[in-house]
Amino acid sequence: MKLILLGPPGAGKGTQAKMLTDEFAIPQISTGDILRAAVNDGTPLGVKAKSFMDAGGLVPDEVVIGIVAERLQQDDCGNGFILDGFPRTVAQADALQANLQQMGKDLDSVVALQVDSEALVERLTGRRTCKACGRGYHVSFDPSTKAGLCDDCGGELFQRDDDREETIRKRLDVYDEQTAPLISYYRDGGMLVELDGMLPIADVQETLLTALRAN
Ligand code: AMP
């Protein structure tokens, strides 16, 4: 299964991707996670990416295209992969197509999760993540039992720097301008599945699995 999960920040791509990794035994490739790890580790990539991420903008195409091209070569992608947060521009989508073609591979599906922008802001401002294990929470919709601590491992919960309201608005504008055009890009390519991302997580999961199995 070679899949792209498309949708604005907060649409639930990461949540659904994690579920799909278990279901299909394929890796989730989240460019956001890769970049955040690089920022935390202070690598040259992280230093380069940080200012773009803090401002809610996109990291330059050539940087992320290189990261994904390298990641797709790894052994665990042999049976497929879930791209989460990539591509985000038409240039990235073109580069991905060229890259897959070179590898003799093709995408199976592109799933777009649709969510209203006010719901996105609410989801993102309340989003918290465990520092230790990465589990996600929401302060209102899915709080941890003990405030600020992970139910699974007791790790400290944190709010992403770019999940503050001002940066969120900027990220949503960037999505509308640069990423939303990919909906028609893939629709024209005949591989787009559009799903209602406003539904509860379990219902999105069910419709997603049904759509992928029918593909
Ligand atoms: P995410 O975790 O997917 O919301 O990504 C967090 C931030 O990482 C984004 O706001 C961008 O600054 C950067 N980023 C992640 N993926 C990409 C991408 N495909 N192209 C450019 N920037 C990206």
CSV table of C-alpha atoms and ligand atoms in Angstrom, one decimal:
chain,number,residue,atom,x,y,z
A,1,MET,CA,0.0,0.0,0.0
A,2,LYS,CA,1.6,3.3,-1.2
A,3,LEU,CA,-0.5,6.1,0.2
A,4,ILE,CA,-0.6,9.8,0.6
A,5,LEU,CA,-2.7,11.4,3.4
A,6,LEU,CA,-3.6,14.9,2.3
A,7,GLY,CA,-5.4,17.5,4.3
A,8,PRO,CA,-4.8,20.7,6.4
A,9,PRO,CA,-3.0,20.8,9.7
A,10,GLY,CA,-5.2,19.2,12.3
A,11,ALA,CA,-7.2,17.1,9.8
A,12,GLY,CA,-6.2,13.9,11.6
A,13,LYS,CA,-3.5,12.7,9.1
A,14,GLY,CA,-1.1,11.7,11.8
A,15,THR,CA,-3.7,9.9,13.9
A,16,GLN,CA,-5.0,8.0,10.9
A,17,ALA,CA,-1.5,7.2,9.6
A,18,LYS,CA,-0.6,5.6,13.0
A,19,MET,CA,-3.6,3.3,12.8
A,20,LEU,CA,-2.7,2.4,9.2
A,21,THR,CA,0.9,1.5,10.1
A,22,ASP,CA,-0.5,-1.3,12.3
A,23,GLU,CA,-3.2,-2.4,9.8
A,24,PHE,CA,-0.8,-2.7,6.8
A,25,ALA,CA,2.6,-3.1,8.5
A,26,ILE,CA,4.0,-0.2,6.6
A,27,PRO,CA,5.8,2.9,7.9
A,28,GLN,CA,4.4,6.4,8.4
A,29,ILE,CA,6.6,9.0,6.8
A,30,SER,CA,5.8,12.3,8.4
A,31,THR,CA,8.0,15.1,7.2
A,32,GLY,CA,6.8,17.2,10.1
A,33,ASP,CA,8.1,14.6,12.6
A,34,ILE,CA,11.4,14.2,10.7
A,35,LEU,CA,11.9,18.0,10.7
A,36,ARG,CA,10.9,18.4,14.4
A,37,ALA,CA,13.4,15.6,15.4
A,38,ALA,CA,16.1,17.4,13.4
A,39,VAL,CA,15.3,20.7,15.1
A,40,ASN,CA,15.4,19.0,18.6
A,41,ASP,CA,18.7,17.4,17.8
A,42,GLY,CA,20.2,20.7,16.4
A,43,THR,CA,21.4,19.1,13.2
A,44,PRO,CA,22.2,21.3,10.2
A,45,LEU,CA,18.8,20.3,8.7
A,46,GLY,CA,17.1,21.3,11.9
A,47,VAL,CA,18.9,24.7,12.0
A,48,LYS,CA,17.9,25.3,8.4
A,49,ALA,CA,14.2,24.3,8.9
A,50,LYS,CA,13.5,25.9,12.3
A,51,SER,CA,12.8,29.5,11.2
A,52,PHE,CA,10.4,28.4,8.5
A,53,MET,CA,8.6,26.1,10.9
A,54,ASP,CA,8.4,28.7,13.7
A,55,ALA,CA,6.9,31.2,11.2
A,56,GLY,CA,4.3,28.6,10.1
A,57,GLY,CA,5.7,28.6,6.6
A,58,LEU,CA,7.0,25.7,4.5
A,59,VAL,CA,10.6,24.4,4.5
A,60,PRO,CA,12.0,24.8,1.0
A,61,ASP,CA,11.0,22.2,-1.5
A,62,GLU,CA,14.5,20.9,-2.3
A,63,VAL,CA,15.1,20.2,1.4
A,64,VAL,CA,12.0,18.1,2.0
A,65,ILE,CA,12.1,16.4,-1.5
A,66,GLY,CA,15.6,15.2,-0.6
A,67,ILE,CA,14.5,13.9,2.8
A,68,VAL,CA,11.6,11.9,1.4
A,69,ALA,CA,13.6,10.6,-1.6
A,70,GLU,CA,16.2,9.2,0.8
A,71,ARG,CA,13.6,7.8,3.2
A,72,LEU,CA,11.7,5.9,0.5
A,73,GLN,CA,14.9,4.0,-0.3
A,74,GLN,CA,15.0,2.4,3.1
A,75,ASP,CA,14.1,-1.3,3.4
A,76,ASP,CA,11.0,-0.8,5.5
A,77,CYS,CA,9.3,0.9,2.6
A,78,GLY,CA,9.5,-2.3,0.5
A,79,ASN,CA,5.8,-3.1,1.1
A,80,GLY,CA,4.6,0.5,0.9
A,81,PHE,CA,4.4,3.6,3.0
A,82,ILE,CA,2.1,6.3,4.3
A,83,LEU,CA,3.1,9.8,3.4
A,84,ASP,CA,1.8,12.2,6.1
A,85,GLY,CA,2.4,15.9,5.4
A,86,PHE,CA,4.2,15.4,2.1
A,87,PRO,CA,3.7,16.5,-0.7
A,88,ARG,CA,2.7,20.0,0.3
A,89,THR,CA,3.3,21.8,-3.0
A,90,VAL,CA,2.9,20.9,-6.7
A,91,ALA,CA,6.7,20.9,-7.0
A,92,GLN,CA,6.9,18.3,-4.3
A,93,ALA,CA,4.1,16.2,-5.9
A,94,ASP,CA,5.9,16.3,-9.3
A,95,ALA,CA,9.2,15.3,-7.6
A,96,LEU,CA,7.5,12.4,-5.8
A,97,GLN,CA,6.0,11.1,-9.1
A,98,ALA,CA,9.4,11.3,-10.8
A,99,ASN,CA,11.1,9.6,-7.8
A,100,LEU,CA,8.6,6.7,-7.6
A,101,GLN,CA,8.8,6.2,-11.4
A,102,GLN,CA,12.5,5.9,-11.1
A,103,MET,CA,12.0,3.2,-8.4
A,104,GLY,CA,9.4,1.4,-10.6
A,105,LYS,CA,6.7,2.2,-8.1
A,106,ASP,CA,3.4,4.0,-8.2
A,107,LEU,CA,0.9,5.4,-5.7
A,108,ASP,CA,-2.1,3.3,-4.8
A,109,SER,CA,-4.2,6.0,-3.3
A,110,VAL,CA,-4.3,9.6,-2.2
A,111,VAL,CA,-6.8,10.3,0.6
A,112,ALA,CA,-7.9,13.8,1.4
A,113,LEU,CA,-9.4,14.5,4.8
A,114,GLN,CA,-11.8,17.4,4.8
A,115,VAL,CA,-12.3,19.5,8.0
A,116,ASP,CA,-13.8,23.0,8.5
A,117,SER,CA,-11.2,25.6,9.3
A,118,GLU,CA,-12.8,26.7,12.7
A,119,ALA,CA,-12.7,23.1,13.8
A,120,LEU,CA,-9.0,22.9,12.8
A,121,VAL,CA,-8.1,25.9,14.9
A,122,GLU,CA,-9.9,24.3,17.9
A,123,ARG,CA,-8.2,21.0,17.3
A,124,LEU,CA,-4.8,22.5,17.0
A,125,THR,CA,-4.9,24.9,19.9
A,126,GLY,CA,-5.9,22.0,22.2
A,127,ARG,CA,-3.4,19.5,20.8
A,128,ARG,CA,-0.9,18.1,23.3
A,129,THR,CA,1.8,15.4,22.7
A,130,CYS,CA,3.7,13.2,25.0
A,131,LYS,CA,7.5,14.1,25.0
A,132,ALA,CA,8.4,10.5,25.7
A,133,CYS,CA,6.2,8.3,23.6
A,134,GLY,CA,4.6,10.7,21.1
A,135,ARG,CA,1.0,9.9,22.0
A,136,GLY,CA,-1.4,12.7,21.1
A,137,TYR,CA,-4.1,14.2,23.4
A,138,HIS,CA,-6.6,17.1,23.2
A,139,VAL,CA,-7.3,19.2,26.3
A,140,SER,CA,-11.1,19.1,25.7
A,141,PHE,CA,-11.8,16.2,23.4
A,142,ASP,CA,-9.3,13.6,24.6
A,143,PRO,CA,-7.6,14.8,27.8
A,144,SER,CA,-5.1,12.7,29.8
A,145,THR,CA,-6.3,11.5,33.2
A,146,LYS,CA,-3.6,13.5,35.1
A,147,ALA,CA,-3.3,17.0,33.6
A,148,GLY,CA,0.0,17.4,31.7
A,149,LEU,CA,1.0,13.7,32.0
A,150,CYS,CA,0.7,10.8,29.5
A,151,ASP,CA,-1.6,8.0,30.5
A,152,ASP,CA,0.6,5.4,28.8
A,153,CYS,CA,4.0,6.2,30.0
A,154,GLY,CA,3.8,9.1,32.5
A,155,GLY,CA,5.8,11.3,30.1
A,156,GLU,CA,5.3,15.1,30.1
A,157,LEU,CA,2.8,16.5,27.6
A,158,PHE,CA,3.8,19.5,25.6
A,159,GLN,CA,2.2,21.9,23.1
A,160,ARG,CA,4.0,22.3,19.7
A,161,ASP,CA,5.4,25.8,19.3
A,162,ASP,CA,3.5,26.1,16.0
A,163,ASP,CA,0.2,25.1,17.6
A,164,ARG,CA,-0.4,28.6,18.9
A,165,GLU,CA,-3.3,30.5,17.4
A,166,GLU,CA,-1.3,33.1,15.4
A,167,THR,CA,0.9,30.5,13.8
A,168,ILE,CA,-2.0,28.2,13.2
A,169,ARG,CA,-3.8,30.9,11.1
A,170,LYS,CA,-0.6,31.3,9.0
A,171,ARG,CA,-0.3,27.5,8.5
A,172,LEU,CA,-3.9,27.3,7.4
A,173,ASP,CA,-3.3,30.1,4.9
A,174,VAL,CA,-0.2,28.4,3.6
A,175,TYR,CA,-2.3,25.2,3.2
A,176,ASP,CA,-5.0,27.0,1.2
A,177,GLU,CA,-2.4,28.7,-1.1
A,178,GLN,CA,0.2,26.0,-1.6
A,179,THR,CA,-1.2,22.6,-0.6
A,180,ALA,CA,-5.0,22.7,-1.5
A,181,PRO,CA,-4.2,22.8,-5.2
A,182,LEU,CA,-2.9,19.2,-4.8
A,183,ILE,CA,-6.6,18.1,-4.3
A,184,SER,CA,-7.3,18.8,-8.0
A,185,TYR,CA,-3.8,17.6,-9.0
A,186,TYR,CA,-4.6,14.1,-7.7
A,187,ARG,CA,-8.3,14.3,-8.6
A,188,ASP,CA,-7.3,14.8,-12.2
A,189,GLY,CA,-4.9,11.9,-11.8
A,190,GLY,CA,-7.9,9.7,-10.9
A,191,MET,CA,-6.5,8.5,-7.6
A,192,LEU,CA,-8.2,10.8,-5.0
A,193,VAL,CA,-10.4,9.6,-2.3
A,194,GLU,CA,-12.2,12.4,-0.3
A,195,LEU,CA,-13.3,11.6,3.2
A,196,ASP,CA,-15.2,13.6,5.9
A,197,GLY,CA,-12.6,14.3,8.5
A,198,MET,CA,-15.2,16.0,10.8
A,199,LEU,CA,-16.4,12.5,11.9
A,200,PRO,CA,-15.2,10.9,15.2
A,201,ILE,CA,-11.7,9.3,14.8
A,202,ALA,CA,-13.1,5.8,14.8
A,203,ASP,CA,-15.6,6.6,12.0
A,204,VAL,CA,-12.9,8.2,9.9
A,205,GLN,CA,-10.8,5.1,10.4
A,206,GLU,CA,-13.6,2.9,9.3
A,207,THR,CA,-14.4,4.8,6.2
A,208,LEU,CA,-10.8,5.1,5.4
A,209,LEU,CA,-10.2,1.3,5.7
A,210,THR,CA,-13.3,0.6,3.6
A,211,ALA,CA,-12.1,3.0,0.9
A,212,LEU,CA,-8.6,1.5,0.8
A,213,ARG,CA,-9.8,-2.1,0.7
A,214,ALA,CA,-12.2,-1.2,-2.2
A,215,ASN,CA,-9.3,0.3,-4.1
B,1,AMP,P1,3.3,19.1,10.3
B,1,AMP,O1,3.8,18.3,11.5
B,1,AMP,O2,3.1,18.2,9.1
B,1,AMP,O3,2.2,20.0,10.6
B,1,AMP,O4,4.6,20.0,9.8
B,1,AMP,C1,5.1,21.0,10.7
B,1,AMP,C2,5.9,22.0,9.9
B,1,AMP,O5,7.0,21.3,9.2
B,1,AMP,C3,5.1,22.7,8.7
B,1,AMP,O6,4.4,23.8,9.2
B,1,AMP,C4,6.3,23.1,7.8
B,1,AMP,O7,7.0,24.2,8.3
B,1,AMP,C5,7.2,21.9,8.0
B,1,AMP,N1,6.9,20.8,6.9
B,1,AMP,C6,6.4,19.6,7.2
B,1,AMP,N2,6.3,18.9,6.0
B,1,AMP,C7,6.6,19.8,5.0
B,1,AMP,C8,6.7,19.7,3.6
B,1,AMP,N3,6.3,18.6,3.0
B,1,AMP,N4,7.1,20.8,2.9
B,1,AMP,C9,7.5,21.9,3.5
B,1,AMP,N5,7.5,22.0,4.9
B,1,AMP,C10,7.1,21.0,5.6
